[in-house]
């Protein structure tokens, strides 16, 4: 497809072509002088006047050529100036158009950011943008991490020490991989001294322990190859494969879908009532929102209820949201330090962690 600038360039060349051709003809065409010498015929004339007349004609022709060349030079100069002005105008128009194209996205980002409050800390690079916020509610406190993924290198999910059955703290995973931030991911089950990720788990596009159809309130959540948050209940592997999961883990329950809060299963309304929580959600522009809520312990007397988390998600404008492993597992690492207060009083080794890279 020919661009506007290319079309203008071709128009300028076509407009200048006649002038350039005339100049070339004047410069390349030889002047022919015919001289008749004395005694060469009956009508022979003296050579002196003929030479003078011919020289005068040549001089007149050269003068005319100089005038034409000057006119051509002036025309080319005007065309060049017009070209420069048009180029500048086109560049300005294109810059304005690009700014207008991005404006709705910028307005939306400002709106959702303002709902989270003031940015407490941030990280910006070609791969990712991370913005950290403090949460101060009536019954609990915590942190929100808004994440804009700019490349496929910006986020992954790691098994403990990159081995099935192994476990490591979120801080250890961040330090081992060189990540800039990390959050605990799915649930786990212990067996024979090993810690295995709960149910369907995908790492680097592969099912690490096979596919397990969703049962009870369990749901899968992860990212696809387009860096979009995907999740829900899946009855077959083919059903999940259609979403092209890049990585993901399983836990309970789903909290929000398509901008609507979902009913909380009775068991999870009170077991426990309050607790430290970790939640992953998204916005309509595919930015991610992670909430990590603190609590003193897991006896149900501190932290947040899932209903309170849903109110937060609604207030923040999240589209889909999934509850991740909580309690002593809830951990948020940012810039190499643990920013929340894990309820175990120490960091818990986990089977899976979400990691973010600068």
Tab-separated table of N, CA and C in Angstrom, residues 133-245:
chain	number	residue	atom	x	y	z
A	133	UNK	N	0.072	-0.224	45.324
A	133	UNK	CA	-0.841	0.633	46.077
A	133	UNK	C	-1.078	0.028	47.465
A	134	UNK	N	-1.330	0.886	48.426
A	134	UNK	CA	-1.719	0.437	49.767
A	134	UNK	C	-3.239	0.340	49.852
A	135	UNK	N	-3.726	-0.691	50.533
A	135	UNK	CA	-5.161	-0.850	50.779
A	135	UNK	C	-5.412	-0.636	52.263
A	136	UNK	N	-6.302	0.286	52.563
A	136	UNK	CA	-6.683	0.547	53.949
A	136	UNK	C	-8.203	0.480	54.047
A	137	UNK	N	-8.716	-0.628	54.565
A	137	UNK	CA	-10.160	-0.801	54.724
A	137	UNK	C	-10.512	-0.799	56.213
A	138	UNK	N	-11.789	-0.841	56.505
A	138	UNK	CA	-12.231	-0.773	57.903
A	138	UNK	C	-11.748	-1.969	58.709
A	139	UNK	N	-11.779	-3.155	58.097
A	139	UNK	CA	-11.467	-4.374	58.847
A	139	UNK	C	-10.130	-5.024	58.478
A	140	UNK	N	-9.432	-4.480	57.509
A	140	UNK	CA	-8.194	-5.124	57.069
A	140	UNK	C	-7.337	-4.127	56.299
A	141	UNK	N	-6.120	-4.529	56.040
A	141	UNK	CA	-5.206	-3.743	55.197
A	141	UNK	C	-4.473	-4.696	54.273
A	142	UNK	N	-3.878	-4.158	53.251
A	142	UNK	CA	-3.162	-4.998	52.292
A	142	UNK	C	-2.558	-4.176	51.183
A	143	UNK	N	-2.374	-4.827	50.039
A	143	UNK	CA	-1.692	-4.190	48.918
A	143	UNK	C	-2.351	-4.590	47.604
A	144	UNK	N	-2.310	-3.669	46.655
A	144	UNK	CA	-2.778	-3.941	45.298
A	144	UNK	C	-1.608	-3.714	44.345
A	145	UNK	N	-1.450	-4.603	43.407
A	145	UNK	CA	-0.397	-4.488	42.404
A	145	UNK	C	-1.051	-4.488	41.025
A	146	UNK	N	-0.967	-3.353	40.335
A	146	UNK	CA	-1.516	-3.249	38.972
A	146	UNK	C	-0.377	-3.486	37.987
A	147	UNK	N	-0.615	-4.389	37.035
A	147	UNK	CA	0.463	-4.855	36.162
A	147	UNK	C	0.057	-4.701	34.700
A	148	UNK	N	0.896	-4.012	33.944
A	148	UNK	CA	0.726	-3.940	32.491
A	148	UNK	C	1.849	-4.755	31.852
A	149	UNK	N	1.494	-5.855	31.226
A	149	UNK	CA	2.468	-6.718	30.568
A	149	UNK	C	2.688	-6.222	29.141
A	150	UNK	N	3.945	-5.977	28.794
A	150	UNK	CA	4.268	-5.447	27.467
A	150	UNK	C	4.947	-6.476	26.565
A	151	UNK	N	5.383	-7.577	27.127
A	151	UNK	CA	6.018	-8.616	26.319
A	151	UNK	C	5.806	-9.968	26.983
A	152	UNK	N	6.061	-11.016	26.206
A	152	UNK	CA	5.882	-12.376	26.714
A	152	UNK	C	6.900	-12.721	27.799
A	153	UNK	N	7.952	-11.913	27.918
A	153	UNK	CA	8.986	-12.168	28.929
A	153	UNK	C	8.633	-11.586	30.292
A	154	UNK	N	7.533	-10.853	30.364
A	154	UNK	CA	7.239	-10.075	31.564
A	154	UNK	C	6.692	-10.896	32.726
A	155	UNK	N	6.084	-12.040	32.447
A	155	UNK	CA	5.451	-12.812	33.526
A	155	UNK	C	5.516	-14.304	33.234
A	156	UNK	N	5.653	-15.081	34.298
A	156	UNK	CA	5.584	-16.523	34.177
A	156	UNK	C	5.094	-17.104	35.501
A	157	UNK	N	4.904	-18.403	35.526
A	157	UNK	CA	4.608	-19.099	36.773
A	157	UNK	C	5.625	-20.216	36.932
A	158	UNK	N	6.253	-20.288	38.105
A	158	UNK	CA	7.318	-21.266	38.318
A	158	UNK	C	6.913	-22.299	39.358
A	159	UNK	N	7.277	-23.532	39.107
A	159	UNK	CA	7.178	-24.568	40.132
A	159	UNK	C	8.266	-24.321	41.185
A	160	UNK	N	8.067	-24.858	42.366
A	160	UNK	CA	9.096	-24.755	43.386
A	160	UNK	C	10.404	-25.338	42.886
A	161	UNK	N	11.427	-24.494	42.834
A	161	UNK	CA	12.749	-24.910	42.331
A	161	UNK	C	12.667	-25.523	40.932
A	162	UNK	N	11.608	-25.181	40.211
A	162	UNK	CA	11.389	-25.660	38.840
A	162	UNK	C	11.241	-27.176	38.752
A	163	UNK	N	10.783	-27.804	39.824
A	163	UNK	CA	10.602	-29.251	39.826
A	163	UNK	C	9.255	-29.613	40.440
A	164	UNK	N	8.565	-30.535	39.820
A	164	UNK	CA	7.298	-31.017	40.350
A	164	UNK	C	7.532	-31.727	41.686
A	165	UNK	N	6.798	-31.325	42.716
A	165	UNK	CA	6.938	-31.909	44.042
A	165	UNK	C	7.831	-31.108	44.966
A	166	UNK	N	8.576	-30.142	44.412
A	166	UNK	CA	9.424	-29.281	45.230
A	166	UNK	C	8.658	-28.022	45.629
A	167	UNK	N	9.203	-27.292	46.597
A	167	UNK	CA	8.558	-26.071	47.070
A	167	UNK	C	9.617	-25.040	47.422
A	168	UNK	N	9.257	-23.772	47.301
A	168	UNK	CA	10.125	-22.674	47.714
A	168	UNK	C	9.266	-21.457	48.026
A	169	UNK	N	9.770	-20.579	48.858
A	169	UNK	CA	9.019	-19.374	49.196
A	169	UNK	C	8.971	-18.448	47.985
A	170	UNK	N	8.020	-17.531	48.003
A	170	UNK	CA	7.917	-16.557	46.912
A	170	UNK	C	9.192	-15.729	46.814
A	171	UNK	N	9.758	-15.342	47.958
A	171	UNK	CA	11.003	-14.568	47.955
A	171	UNK	C	12.142	-15.374	47.343
A	172	UNK	N	12.238	-16.650	47.687
A	172	UNK	CA	13.290	-17.497	47.123
A	172	UNK	C	13.140	-17.641	45.613
A	173	UNK	N	11.893	-17.768	45.146
A	173	UNK	CA	11.648	-17.888	43.707
A	173	UNK	C	12.052	-16.604	42.987
A	174	UNK	N	11.734	-15.453	43.588
A	174	UNK	CA	12.108	-14.164	43.002
A	174	UNK	C	13.627	-14.043	42.928
A	175	UNK	N	14.305	-14.385	43.996
A	175	UNK	CA	15.760	-14.264	44.024
A	175	UNK	C	16.431	-15.249	43.073
A	176	UNK	N	15.888	-16.450	42.996
A	176	UNK	CA	16.488	-17.479	42.134
A	176	UNK	C	16.377	-17.121	40.660
A	177	UNK	N	15.250	-16.533	40.263
A	177	UNK	CA	14.992	-16.263	38.847
A	177	UNK	C	15.364	-14.852	38.413
A	178	UNK	N	15.677	-13.983	39.377
A	178	UNK	CA	15.974	-12.593	39.026
A	178	UNK	C	14.736	-11.772	38.732
A	179	UNK	N	13.582	-12.196	39.236
A	179	UNK	CA	12.333	-11.462	39.015
A	179	UNK	C	12.342	-10.153	39.809
A	180	UNK	N	11.525	-9.202	39.375
A	180	UNK	CA	11.397	-7.930	40.080
A	180	UNK	C	10.273	-7.986	41.106
A	181	UNK	N	9.337	-8.930	40.929
A	181	UNK	CA	8.209	-9.075	41.867
A	181	UNK	C	7.675	-10.497	41.785
A	182	UNK	N	6.931	-10.888	42.820
A	182	UNK	CA	6.343	-12.220	42.848
A	182	UNK	C	5.158	-12.294	43.781
A	183	UNK	N	4.218	-13.182	43.463
A	183	UNK	CA	3.009	-13.395	44.260
A	183	UNK	C	2.731	-14.894	44.295
A	184	UNK	N	2.268	-15.377	45.445
A	184	UNK	CA	1.918	-16.802	45.521
A	184	UNK	C	0.804	-17.129	44.536
A	185	UNK	N	0.793	-18.373	44.061
A	185	UNK	CA	-0.166	-18.748	43.016
A	185	UNK	C	-1.197	-19.750	43.527
A	186	UNK	N	-1.221	-20.968	42.968
A	186	UNK	CA	-2.298	-21.909	43.262
A	186	UNK	C	-2.123	-22.667	44.565
A	187	UNK	N	-3.124	-23.490	44.843
A	187	UNK	CA	-3.084	-24.320	46.045
A	187	UNK	C	-2.138	-25.493	45.885
A	188	UNK	N	-1.984	-26.273	46.962
A	188	UNK	CA	-1.068	-27.405	46.915
A	188	UNK	C	-1.575	-28.512	47.828
A	189	UNK	N	-1.011	-29.687	47.627
A	189	UNK	CA	-1.309	-30.850	48.475
A	189	UNK	C	-0.001	-31.550	48.789
A	190	UNK	N	0.162	-31.967	50.033
A	190	UNK	CA	1.390	-32.629	50.468
A	190	UNK	C	1.218	-34.148	50.420
A	191	UNK	N	2.269	-34.830	49.977
A	191	UNK	CA	2.240	-36.284	49.919
A	191	UNK	C	3.669	-36.814	49.998
A	192	UNK	N	3.925	-37.661	51.027
A	192	UNK	CA	5.218	-38.326	51.184
A	192	UNK	C	6.390	-37.341	51.162
A	193	UNK	N	6.229	-36.265	51.880
A	193	UNK	CA	7.301	-35.291	51.995
A	193	UNK	C	7.450	-34.371	50.795
A	194	UNK	N	6.551	-34.485	49.832
A	194	UNK	CA	6.585	-33.630	48.647
A	194	UNK	C	5.387	-32.687	48.668
A	195	UNK	N	5.522	-31.569	47.995
A	195	UNK	CA	4.434	-30.584	47.910
A	195	UNK	C	4.074	-30.410	46.438
A	196	UNK	N	2.875	-30.859	46.088
A	196	UNK	CA	2.453	-30.863	44.688
A	196	UNK	C	1.403	-29.773	44.427
A	197	UNK	N	1.447	-29.146	43.259
A	197	UNK	CA	0.401	-28.169	42.922
A	197	UNK	C	-0.953	-28.850	42.822
A	198	UNK	N	-1.970	-28.144	43.250
A	198	UNK	CA	-3.319	-28.691	43.284
A	198	UNK	C	-3.930	-28.726	41.884
A	199	UNK	N	-4.430	-29.892	41.502
A	199	UNK	CA	-5.200	-30.090	40.275
A	199	UNK	C	-4.442	-29.591	39.029
A	200	UNK	N	-5.183	-29.137	38.018
A	200	UNK	CA	-4.585	-28.778	36.725
A	200	UNK	C	-3.601	-27.615	36.877
A	201	UNK	N	-2.394	-27.851	36.402
A	201	UNK	CA	-1.325	-26.856	36.481
A	201	UNK	C	-0.579	-26.834	35.154
A	202	UNK	N	-0.370	-25.643	34.617
A	202	UNK	CA	0.315	-25.490	33.325
A	202	UNK	C	1.531	-24.594	33.517
A	203	UNK	N	2.686	-25.038	33.036
A	203	UNK	CA	3.922	-24.253	33.065
A	203	UNK	C	4.562	-24.345	31.676
A	204	UNK	N	4.891	-23.183	31.108
A	204	UNK	CA	5.498	-23.138	29.769
A	204	UNK	C	4.664	-23.881	28.735
A	205	UNK	N	3.339	-23.754	28.855
A	205	UNK	CA	2.435	-24.359	27.890
A	205	UNK	C	2.232	-25.851	28.042
A	206	UNK	N	2.787	-26.464	29.091
A	206	UNK	CA	2.673	-27.914	29.281
A	206	UNK	C	1.968	-28.236	30.598
A	207	UNK	N	1.152	-29.287	30.587
A	207	UNK	CA	0.470	-29.754	31.794
A	207	UNK	C	1.479	-30.546	32.625
A	208	UNK	N	1.810	-30.027	33.793
A	208	UNK	CA	2.898	-30.651	34.561
A	208	UNK	C	2.454	-31.926	35.277
A	209	UNK	N	1.162	-32.054	35.564
A	209	UNK	CA	0.682	-33.283	36.209
A	209	UNK	C	-0.619	-33.768	35.575
A	210	UNK	N	-0.741	-33.504	34.282
A	210	UNK	CA	-1.924	-33.933	33.545
A	210	UNK	C	-3.103	-32.990	33.738
A	211	UNK	N	-4.150	-33.243	32.983
A	211	UNK	CA	-5.372	-32.438	33.103
A	211	UNK	C	-6.360	-33.148	34.009
A	212	UNK	N	-6.996	-32.379	34.878
A	212	UNK	CA	-8.031	-32.918	35.757
A	212	UNK	C	-9.297	-32.083	35.587
A	213	UNK	N	-10.402	-32.691	35.202
A	213	UNK	CA	-11.644	-31.925	35.051
A	213	UNK	C	-11.992	-31.193	36.348
A	214	UNK	N	-12.538	-29.991	36.198
A	214	UNK	CA	-12.893	-29.191	37.376
A	214	UNK	C	-13.935	-29.926	38.213
A	215	UNK	N	-13.768	-29.859	39.510
A	215	UNK	CA	-14.739	-30.490	40.394
A	215	UNK	C	-15.029	-29.555	41.565
A	216	UNK	N	-16.236	-29.714	42.122
A	216	UNK	CA	-16.710	-28.869	43.227
A	216	UNK	C	-16.525	-27.395	42.855
A	217	UNK	N	-15.801	-26.638	43.684
A	217	UNK	CA	-15.662	-25.199	43.446
A	217	UNK	C	-14.310	-24.841	42.845
A	218	UNK	N	-13.509	-25.853	42.499
A	218	UNK	CA	-12.164	-25.619	42.006
A	218	UNK	C	-12.194	-24.986	40.615
A	219	UNK	N	-11.287	-24.048	40.376
A	219	UNK	CA	-11.214	-23.383	39.073
A	219	UNK	C	-9.754	-23.188	38.682
A	220	UNK	N	-9.517	-23.159	37.388
A	220	UNK	CA	-8.181	-22.908	36.844
A	220	UNK	C	-8.078	-21.436	36.481
A	221	UNK	N	-6.893	-20.832	36.673
A	221	UNK	CA	-6.660	-19.453	36.250
A	221	UNK	C	-5.218	-19.310	35.788
A	222	UNK	N	-5.028	-18.596	34.694
A	222	UNK	CA	-3.689	-18.378	34.169
A	222	UNK	C	-3.718	-17.380	33.032
A	223	UNK	N	-2.661	-17.369	32.255
A	223	UNK	CA	-2.550	-16.477	31.099
A	223	UNK	C	-2.406	-17.303	29.832
A	224	UNK	N	-2.917	-16.768	28.715
A	224	UNK	CA	-2.754	-17.445	27.441
A	224	UNK	C	-1.575	-16.854	26.670
A	225	UNK	N	-1.410	-17.297	25.420
A	225	UNK	CA	-0.253	-16.850	24.647
A	225	UNK	C	-0.365	-15.398	24.204
A	226	UNK	N	-1.523	-14.768	24.414
A	226	UNK	CA	-1.702	-13.342	24.114
A	226	UNK	C	-1.627	-12.479	25.363
A	227	UNK	N	-1.168	-13.071	26.458
A	227	UNK	CA	-1.027	-12.373	27.745
A	227	UNK	C	-2.377	-11.923	28.296
A	228	UNK	N	-3.409	-12.706	28.014
A	228	UNK	CA	-4.747	-12.434	28.520
A	228	UNK	C	-5.061	-13.373	29.681
A	229	UNK	N	-5.740	-12.855	30.705
A	229	UNK	CA	-6.143	-13.696	31.824
A	229	UNK	C	-7.266	-14.627	31.375
A	230	UNK	N	-7.080	-15.909	31.610
A	230	UNK	CA	-8.099	-16.904	31.260
A	230	UNK	C	-8.391	-17.738	32.496
A	231	UNK	N	-9.554	-18.319	32.552
A	231	UNK	CA	-9.855	-19.156	33.698
A	231	UNK	C	-11.288	-19.619	33.729
A	232	UNK	N	-11.570	-20.467	34.714
A	232	UNK	CA	-12.913	-20.987	34.888
A	232	UNK	C	-12.880	-22.475	35.148
A	233	UNK	N	-14.028	-23.096	34.959
A	233	UNK	CA	-14.154	-24.542	35.133
A	233	UNK	C	-14.142	-25.200	33.760
A	234	UNK	N	-13.407	-26.318	33.654
A	234	UNK	CA	-13.231	-26.983	32.365
A	234	UNK	C	-13.483	-28.480	32.536
A	235	UNK	N	-14.346	-28.998	31.687
A	235	UNK	CA	-14.703	-30.416	31.780
A	235	UNK	C	-13.776	-31.311	30.972
A	236	UNK	N	-13.018	-30.729	30.030
A	236	UNK	CA	-12.103	-31.529	29.208
A	236	UNK	C	-10.852	-30.720	28.894
A	237	UNK	N	-9.795	-31.418	28.591
A	237	UNK	CA	-8.543	-30.745	28.230
A	237	UNK	C	-8.701	-29.956	26.935
A	238	UNK	N	-9.461	-30.503	26.006
A	238	UNK	CA	-9.673	-29.807	24.732
A	238	UNK	C	-10.328	-28.446	24.958
A	239	UNK	N	-11.220	-28.398	25.938
A	239	UNK	CA	-11.898	-27.142	26.247
A	239	UNK	C	-10.907	-26.091	26.735
A	240	UNK	N	-9.975	-26.495	27.582
A	240	UNK	CA	-8.950	-25.565	28.057
A	240	UNK	C	-7.918	-25.281	26.973
A	241	UNK	N	-7.576	-26.280	26.193
A	241	UNK	CA	-6.588	-26.102	25.125
A	241	UNK	C	-7.014	-25.030	24.131
A	242	UNK	N	-8.309	-24.880	23.919
A	242	UNK	CA	-8.792	-23.870	22.971
A	242	UNK	C	-8.405	-22.459	23.407
A	243	UNK	N	-8.171	-22.262	24.696
A	243	UNK	CA	-7.765	-20.951	25.205
A	243	UNK	C	-6.251	-20.757	25.165
A	244	UNK	N	-5.519	-21.792	24.760
A	244	UNK	CA	-4.063	-21.754	24.613
A	244	UNK	C	-3.365	-21.253	25.879
A	245	UNK	N	-3.528	-21.977	26.991
A	245	UNK	CA	-2.895	-21.534	28.235
A	245	UNK	C	-1.371	-21.562	28.143
